[in-house]
Coordinates of C-alpha atoms and ligand atoms in Angstrom, one line a residue:
M2 CA -11.2 -4.0 2.4
S3 CA -9.0 -2.0 -0.3
L4 CA -5.9 -0.9 1.3
I5 CA -5.1 1.6 -1.8
T6 CA -7.3 2.1 -5.3
I7 CA -5.6 3.7 -8.2
T8 CA -7.7 4.6 -10.5
G9 CA -7.2 6.1 -14.2
L10 CA -3.6 6.5 -13.7
T11 CA -2.2 7.8 -16.3
I12 CA 2.0 8.4 -16.1
A13 CA 4.1 10.5 -18.9
Y14 CA 8.0 10.5 -19.4
G15 CA 9.8 13.8 -21.5
F16 CA 8.2 16.6 -23.5
R17 CA 6.7 17.7 -26.6
D18 CA 8.3 14.8 -29.3
S19 CA 10.0 12.8 -27.6
R20 CA 6.5 12.1 -25.1
L21 CA 6.0 8.4 -24.0
I22 CA 3.3 7.1 -22.1
A23 CA 4.2 4.7 -19.6
V24 CA 1.4 3.9 -17.5
N25 CA -2.6 4.2 -19.5
S26 CA -5.8 4.8 -17.7
V27 CA -3.9 2.3 -15.4
D28 CA -7.3 1.4 -12.7
L29 CA -6.4 -1.2 -10.1
E30 CA -7.1 -2.2 -6.4
I31 CA -5.0 -3.8 -3.5
G32 CA -6.3 -5.5 -0.9
E33 CA -5.8 -5.2 3.4
K34 CA -3.8 -8.9 3.7
E35 CA -4.1 -9.6 -0.1
F36 CA -0.6 -10.6 -2.3
L37 CA -1.5 -8.8 -6.0
A38 CA 1.2 -9.0 -9.2
V39 CA 1.3 -7.0 -11.7
V40 CA 3.3 -9.1 -14.8
G41 CA 4.2 -8.5 -18.3
E42 CA 7.2 -8.3 -20.1
S43 CA 10.0 -6.0 -19.7
G44 CA 9.3 -2.5 -20.5
C45 CA 5.7 -2.4 -20.3
G46 CA 4.8 0.3 -16.7
K47 CA 5.1 -1.4 -14.0
S48 CA 7.7 -0.5 -12.5
T49 CA 7.0 3.0 -13.2
L50 CA 3.7 1.9 -11.9
A51 CA 5.7 0.7 -8.6
L52 CA 7.5 4.0 -7.9
S53 CA 4.7 6.5 -8.2
M54 CA 2.8 4.7 -5.9
I55 CA 5.3 5.6 -3.6
G56 CA 6.3 8.6 -5.0
L57 CA 9.5 8.3 -6.2
L58 CA 9.1 8.7 -10.1
P59 CA 11.8 10.7 -11.2
K60 CA 10.8 14.1 -10.8
S61 CA 12.6 15.9 -14.2
V62 CA 10.8 13.4 -16.6
A63 CA 8.4 12.5 -14.8
T64 CA 4.8 13.7 -14.4
I65 CA 2.0 12.2 -13.4
V66 CA -1.6 13.4 -15.8
A67 CA -4.0 12.2 -14.7
G68 CA -6.1 9.3 -12.2
Q69 CA -5.6 9.2 -8.2
I70 CA -3.5 6.9 -5.8
V71 CA -6.0 6.8 -3.2
Y72 CA -4.5 5.2 0.3
K73 CA -6.7 4.6 3.6
G74 CA -8.7 8.5 1.8
T75 CA -5.4 10.2 1.3
D76 CA -5.5 10.3 -2.7
L77 CA -1.1 10.4 -2.9
V78 CA -1.4 12.0 -6.4
K79 CA -2.6 15.3 -4.6
L80 CA 0.8 15.2 -2.5
D81 CA 3.6 16.9 -1.8
N82 CA 7.2 14.9 -1.2
N83 CA 7.7 16.4 2.4
E84 CA 3.8 14.8 2.6
L85 CA 4.7 11.8 1.0
R86 CA 7.1 11.4 3.7
R87 CA 5.0 10.4 5.2
Y88 CA 3.6 7.5 4.1
R89 CA 6.7 6.3 2.4
G90 CA 9.0 3.4 4.8
T91 CA 6.3 3.1 7.1
E92 CA 3.6 2.8 5.1
I93 CA 4.5 1.1 1.9
A94 CA 7.4 0.3 1.0
M95 CA 9.8 -1.0 -1.5
I96 CA 12.4 -3.4 -2.8
F97 CA 14.3 -3.8 -5.8
Q98 CA 15.8 -5.5 -7.1
E99 CA 19.7 -6.7 -6.5
P100 CA 19.9 -5.1 -3.3
L101 CA 23.4 -3.9 -3.7
T102 CA 22.0 -0.8 -4.6
S103 CA 19.7 -1.0 -2.4
L104 CA 22.4 -1.3 0.5
N105 CA 25.7 0.9 0.9
P106 CA 28.2 -0.6 0.4
V107 CA 30.3 1.0 3.8
Y108 CA 28.2 -0.1 5.9
R109 CA 27.6 -3.4 8.0
V110 CA 24.3 -4.3 7.6
G111 CA 23.9 -3.8 11.6
D112 CA 24.2 -0.4 11.8
Q113 CA 21.9 0.1 8.6
M114 CA 18.9 -2.3 9.8
A115 CA 19.9 0.0 13.5
E116 CA 19.6 3.7 10.9
A117 CA 16.7 2.8 9.8
I118 CA 14.6 1.2 12.2
A119 CA 15.7 4.8 14.3
I120 CA 13.5 5.9 11.4
R121 CA 10.8 4.9 12.6
E122 CA 10.7 5.3 16.1
A123 CA 11.9 8.6 15.0
R124 CA 8.1 8.9 12.8
T125 CA 6.3 7.2 14.7
G126 CA 7.3 8.5 17.8
G127 CA 6.3 12.4 15.9
D128 CA 9.6 13.5 15.9
E129 CA 9.3 15.1 12.3
A130 CA 13.2 15.5 12.7
L131 CA 14.5 13.2 11.6
A132 CA 12.1 12.2 9.1
G133 CA 14.0 14.1 6.4
S134 CA 17.1 12.5 7.5
S135 CA 19.2 10.3 5.0
S136 CA 17.3 6.4 5.1
V137 CA 18.2 3.6 2.4
M138 CA 15.0 3.4 1.2
Q139 CA 13.6 6.8 0.9
E140 CA 16.0 9.0 -0.9
V141 CA 16.3 6.6 -4.9
H142 CA 16.6 8.0 -8.0
R143 CA 16.4 6.0 -11.7
S144 CA 19.4 6.1 -14.5
D145 CA 19.2 2.8 -16.0
E146 CA 18.9 0.9 -12.5
V147 CA 17.4 2.2 -9.6
R148 CA 20.2 3.6 -7.9
V149 CA 20.2 5.1 -3.7
S150 CA 21.4 8.5 -3.4
R151 CA 21.5 9.8 -0.6
V152 CA 23.1 7.1 2.2
P153 CA 23.0 6.0 5.3
R154 CA 24.6 7.9 8.2
P155 CA 25.0 5.1 10.9
K156 CA 24.9 5.5 14.4
K157 CA 28.4 4.8 15.6
R158 CA 27.8 2.3 17.8
V159 CA 24.4 -0.1 17.5
S160 CA 22.2 0.6 20.6
S161 CA 21.2 -2.7 22.3
E162 CA 17.9 -2.6 22.2
L163 CA 18.5 -1.2 18.3
K164 CA 20.0 -4.1 18.6
K165 CA 18.0 -6.2 20.1
E166 CA 15.1 -5.3 17.1
A167 CA 17.9 -5.4 14.3
V168 CA 18.3 -9.2 15.6
D169 CA 15.0 -9.8 15.3
A170 CA 13.4 -9.0 11.9
L171 CA 16.6 -11.1 9.7
K172 CA 15.1 -13.2 13.0
L173 CA 11.8 -12.9 11.1
V174 CA 13.0 -13.2 7.7
R175 CA 14.8 -16.2 8.7
I176 CA 18.9 -15.5 8.5
P177 CA 20.6 -18.0 10.5
D178 CA 23.0 -16.5 13.8
P179 CA 21.7 -12.8 12.9
E180 CA 23.6 -11.4 15.5
Q181 CA 26.7 -12.5 12.9
V182 CA 25.1 -11.3 9.7
L183 CA 24.7 -7.6 11.8
E184 CA 29.2 -7.3 11.3
R185 CA 29.0 -8.5 8.2
Y186 CA 29.7 -6.2 5.0
P187 CA 26.2 -6.0 2.0
F188 CA 28.5 -7.7 0.0
E189 CA 30.3 -10.9 2.2
L190 CA 26.2 -11.7 2.1
S191 CA 25.0 -14.0 -0.9
G192 CA 22.6 -12.8 -3.4
G193 CA 19.9 -14.3 -0.8
M194 CA 20.9 -13.1 2.0
R195 CA 21.0 -9.7 0.4
Q196 CA 17.3 -9.9 -1.0
R197 CA 16.4 -11.2 2.8
V198 CA 18.2 -8.5 4.9
M199 CA 16.6 -5.4 2.2
I200 CA 13.0 -7.6 3.7
A201 CA 13.7 -7.5 7.1
M202 CA 14.8 -3.6 6.5
A203 CA 11.9 -2.9 4.8
L204 CA 9.4 -4.8 7.1
S205 CA 11.1 -3.4 9.8
Q206 CA 9.7 -0.2 9.3
R207 CA 6.2 -1.9 9.5
P208 CA 4.6 -1.2 6.6
K209 CA 0.8 -1.7 5.9
L210 CA 2.2 -2.2 1.6
L211 CA 5.3 -3.7 1.0
V212 CA 5.8 -3.0 -3.4
A213 CA 8.6 -5.7 -4.4
D214 CA 9.8 -5.7 -8.0
E215 CA 11.6 -7.9 -9.1
P216 CA 13.1 -9.0 -6.0
T217 CA 14.0 -12.3 -7.6
T218 CA 15.2 -11.7 -10.7
A219 CA 18.4 -11.5 -9.9
L220 CA 18.6 -15.3 -7.8
D221 CA 19.2 -18.7 -8.8
V222 CA 15.8 -20.4 -8.7
T223 CA 16.0 -22.5 -6.0
T224 CA 16.7 -19.5 -3.8
Q225 CA 13.9 -17.6 -5.9
A226 CA 11.5 -19.9 -4.4
Q227 CA 13.0 -19.4 -1.3
V228 CA 12.3 -15.4 -0.9
L229 CA 9.0 -15.6 -2.1
K230 CA 7.8 -18.9 -0.3
L231 CA 9.3 -16.7 2.5
M232 CA 7.2 -13.5 1.3
K233 CA 4.5 -15.7 1.3
E234 CA 4.3 -16.7 5.2
L235 CA 6.1 -13.3 6.1
M236 CA 2.4 -11.9 4.4
S237 CA 0.7 -13.7 6.9
E238 CA 3.0 -13.3 9.9
V239 CA 3.2 -9.5 10.1
N240 CA -0.2 -7.9 9.2
T241 CA 1.1 -7.1 5.2
S242 CA 0.0 -6.5 1.7
I243 CA 2.7 -7.3 -0.8
L244 CA 2.8 -6.6 -4.5
L245 CA 4.7 -8.5 -6.7
I246 CA 6.1 -7.0 -9.7
T247 CA 6.9 -9.4 -12.0
H248 CA 8.1 -10.3 -15.5
D249 CA 7.6 -13.5 -14.7
L250 CA 4.0 -15.4 -14.8
A251 CA 5.7 -18.6 -13.0
V252 CA 7.1 -16.5 -9.6
A253 CA 3.6 -14.4 -10.0
S254 CA 1.7 -18.4 -9.9
Q255 CA 3.8 -19.1 -6.8
V256 CA 2.7 -17.0 -4.5
A257 CA 0.1 -14.3 -5.5
D258 CA -3.5 -14.5 -4.8
R259 CA -4.4 -12.1 -7.4
V260 CA -2.5 -11.5 -11.0
V261 CA -2.3 -7.8 -13.1
V262 CA -1.2 -8.5 -16.6
M263 CA -0.1 -5.2 -17.8
Y264 CA 0.5 -5.2 -22.2
A265 CA 2.1 -2.0 -23.5
A266 CA 1.4 0.9 -20.1
E267 CA -2.2 -1.1 -20.2
V268 CA -4.5 -3.7 -17.5
V269 CA -5.4 -6.2 -20.5
E270 CA -6.5 -9.3 -17.4
D271 CA -7.0 -8.6 -14.1
A272 CA -8.3 -12.0 -11.8
D273 CA -7.0 -14.4 -9.0
V274 CA -4.7 -16.9 -9.5
F275 CA -6.1 -19.9 -10.5
A276 CA -9.0 -18.7 -12.4
L277 CA -5.8 -17.0 -14.1
F278 CA -4.6 -20.0 -14.5
S279 CA -7.1 -22.1 -15.1
E280 CA -8.6 -20.5 -17.0
P281 CA -7.0 -16.7 -18.8
L282 CA -8.9 -15.4 -21.2
H283 CA -6.8 -12.8 -22.7
P284 CA -5.0 -13.7 -26.1
Y285 CA -0.7 -12.5 -24.4
T286 CA -1.6 -13.9 -21.3
K287 CA -2.4 -16.9 -22.9
G288 CA 0.8 -16.1 -24.1
L289 CA 2.9 -15.6 -21.4
L290 CA 1.8 -19.3 -20.2
S291 CA 2.8 -20.6 -22.9
C292 CA 6.1 -20.1 -22.3
I293 CA 6.4 -21.0 -18.8
P294 CA 7.9 -24.6 -18.8
T295 CA 6.1 -27.0 -17.1
G296 CA 8.1 -29.9 -16.3
S297 CA 6.8 -32.1 -19.3
K298 CA 8.2 -33.4 -22.7
D299 CA 6.2 -30.8 -24.2
D300 CA 8.5 -28.5 -22.6
T301 CA 9.8 -28.7 -26.3
K302 CA 7.1 -26.8 -27.7
L303 CA 7.4 -24.4 -25.5
L304 CA 7.6 -21.2 -27.9
P305 CA 8.6 -17.4 -26.8
I306 CA 5.3 -14.8 -28.1
P307 CA 6.5 -13.8 -32.2
G308 CA 7.1 -9.8 -31.8
S309 CA 7.7 -7.4 -29.0
V310 CA 5.8 -5.1 -27.3
P311 CA 5.2 -1.6 -29.0
D312 CA 7.0 1.4 -29.0
L313 CA 4.7 3.9 -26.5
V314 CA 6.4 7.1 -28.0
N315 CA 3.6 6.0 -30.7
P316 CA 1.5 3.0 -29.5
P317 CA -0.4 1.8 -32.0
V318 CA -4.7 2.5 -32.5
G319 CA -6.4 0.0 -31.1
C320 CA -6.0 -3.0 -29.2
R321 CA -1.6 -2.6 -28.4
Y322 CA -1.4 -6.3 -29.1
A323 CA -3.0 -6.2 -32.3
S324 CA 0.0 -7.4 -34.2
R325 CA 0.7 -10.7 -32.1
C326 CA -2.5 -11.6 -31.4
P327 CA -3.1 -14.6 -33.5
Y328 CA -7.0 -14.1 -32.2
V329 CA -7.0 -10.8 -33.7
M330 CA -9.9 -9.8 -35.9
D331 CA -10.2 -6.1 -37.9
V332 CA -12.0 -3.8 -34.7
C333 CA -9.1 -5.2 -32.9
R334 CA -6.8 -2.8 -35.4
T335 CA -9.5 0.6 -35.2
R336 CA -10.6 0.9 -31.3
E337 CA -9.2 -0.1 -28.7
P338 CA -10.7 -2.6 -26.2
Q339 CA -12.0 -2.1 -22.8
L340 CA -11.1 -3.6 -19.7
V341 CA -14.4 -5.6 -18.0
E342 CA -15.5 -7.7 -15.8
V343 CA -16.9 -11.1 -18.7
K344 CA -17.4 -12.7 -15.3
P345 CA -17.1 -12.2 -11.8
K346 CA -13.7 -10.6 -10.3
H347 CA -12.4 -11.3 -13.7
K348 CA -11.5 -8.3 -15.9
V349 CA -10.4 -8.3 -19.4
A350 CA -9.4 -5.6 -22.0
C351 CA -10.3 -8.1 -25.6
Y352 CA -13.0 -8.1 -28.3
L353 CA -13.6 -11.3 -27.8
Y354 CA -15.2 -10.4 -25.2
G355 CA -16.8 -8.5 -25.7
K356 CA -17.0 -5.0 -25.8
Ligands
ADP27 N1 13.6 7.4 -16.5 C1 12.9 7.1 -17.7 N2 12.7 7.6 -18.8 C2 12.8 8.3 -19.3 N3 11.6 7.0 -20.3 C3 11.7 5.8 -19.5 C4 11.8 6.1 -17.6 N4 11.8 4.9 -16.9 C5 10.9 3.8 -17.9 N5 10.9 4.4 -19.1 C6 10.2 3.8 -19.9 O1 9.2 4.2 -20.3 C7 8.2 2.7 -20.6 C8 8.6 1.9 -19.1 O2 8.9 1.6 -18.4 P1 9.4 0.5 -17.4 O3 8.3 1.5 -15.9 O4 10.5 0.3 -16.2 O5 8.2 -0.9 -17.5 P2 8.9 -2.6 -16.4 O6 8.6 -2.4 -15.1 O7 7.3 -2.7 -16.8 O8 10.2 -2.6 -17.9 C9 9.6 2.3 -20.8 O9 9.2 2.0 -22.4 C10 11.0 2.7 -20.1 O10 11.5 3.1 -21.3
MG28 MG1 10.2 -2.0 -14.3

């Protein structure tokens, strides 16, 4: 069953002359307990899509021009900021690439975790007063990076119940010696540990959907694999779906049930992970796959896709991938292909397969 259904979502940045469509007519569905990965090169609109789902688009520059984000029967696009707070964190939580920008450097891990748990309890207990307070996961703004604009107001002393729950949350993410980690400041932890803490904090809100935007990109390969494995395991342990945003198809292949490939603000392919890897259809997906090292001798032939993502202020007419596509035909340069289901549960937007 579907947990969240996005239809025709179109998001613009800027105004008039410099208007840019970062997400264009995107349809996307995430099922309950599904691990979905959204993959594409940098600048394809993945983070914008993720932020819209949690109501954290920078309001001064971003506009949802069209579309719906229906979560459990409610269209999140229609909600105001106060109404969205009921969903953010508790229903849909988000973790970012570099936890140091999301964790407050001047407070111990334990205090920040206790605050996250206390906010959840206040909310689920119906106390709206705390819902407007300064949670780590509530308010972020974007400059080049996503950053926390408001800081948590941790309790002076962690009550024993909150502490026990914080310890349990850290145990859940396989942190050895959690009592000791609660006493540490974020900078005292390794990148992998910090990301585990962020995952623990997000999950302590018991969200139904965890959105993770490039959560392992800043980590070394071994730690990256460990964190991904952890996320996969946690999904079946706690009742949650995961939306993983990554520029790395190899990362998606390790954990996702289904993969949606985005190119230049649009979905170009949507398939279960096995189908996508055994039989990729879109030339862009094939291009991304040919960039993945396999560990064999053939790796010397690995080639990045020539060219770059087109300018989204003036996107090309027709298929947006045409200028980079080895299979390009005349029609590709005049009309944009539609995303169609060409095999059961396998959609692609390419004239090689139909409309
Ligand atoms: N705050 C912003 N203001 C203006 N343009 C933005 C902003 N954030 C992102 N963009 C633009 O939107 C497009 C999509 O960006 P983004 O969603 O970050 O893509 P991705 O996460 O796939 O790298 C890019 O062209 C980017 O330059
Ligand atoms: Mg991004």
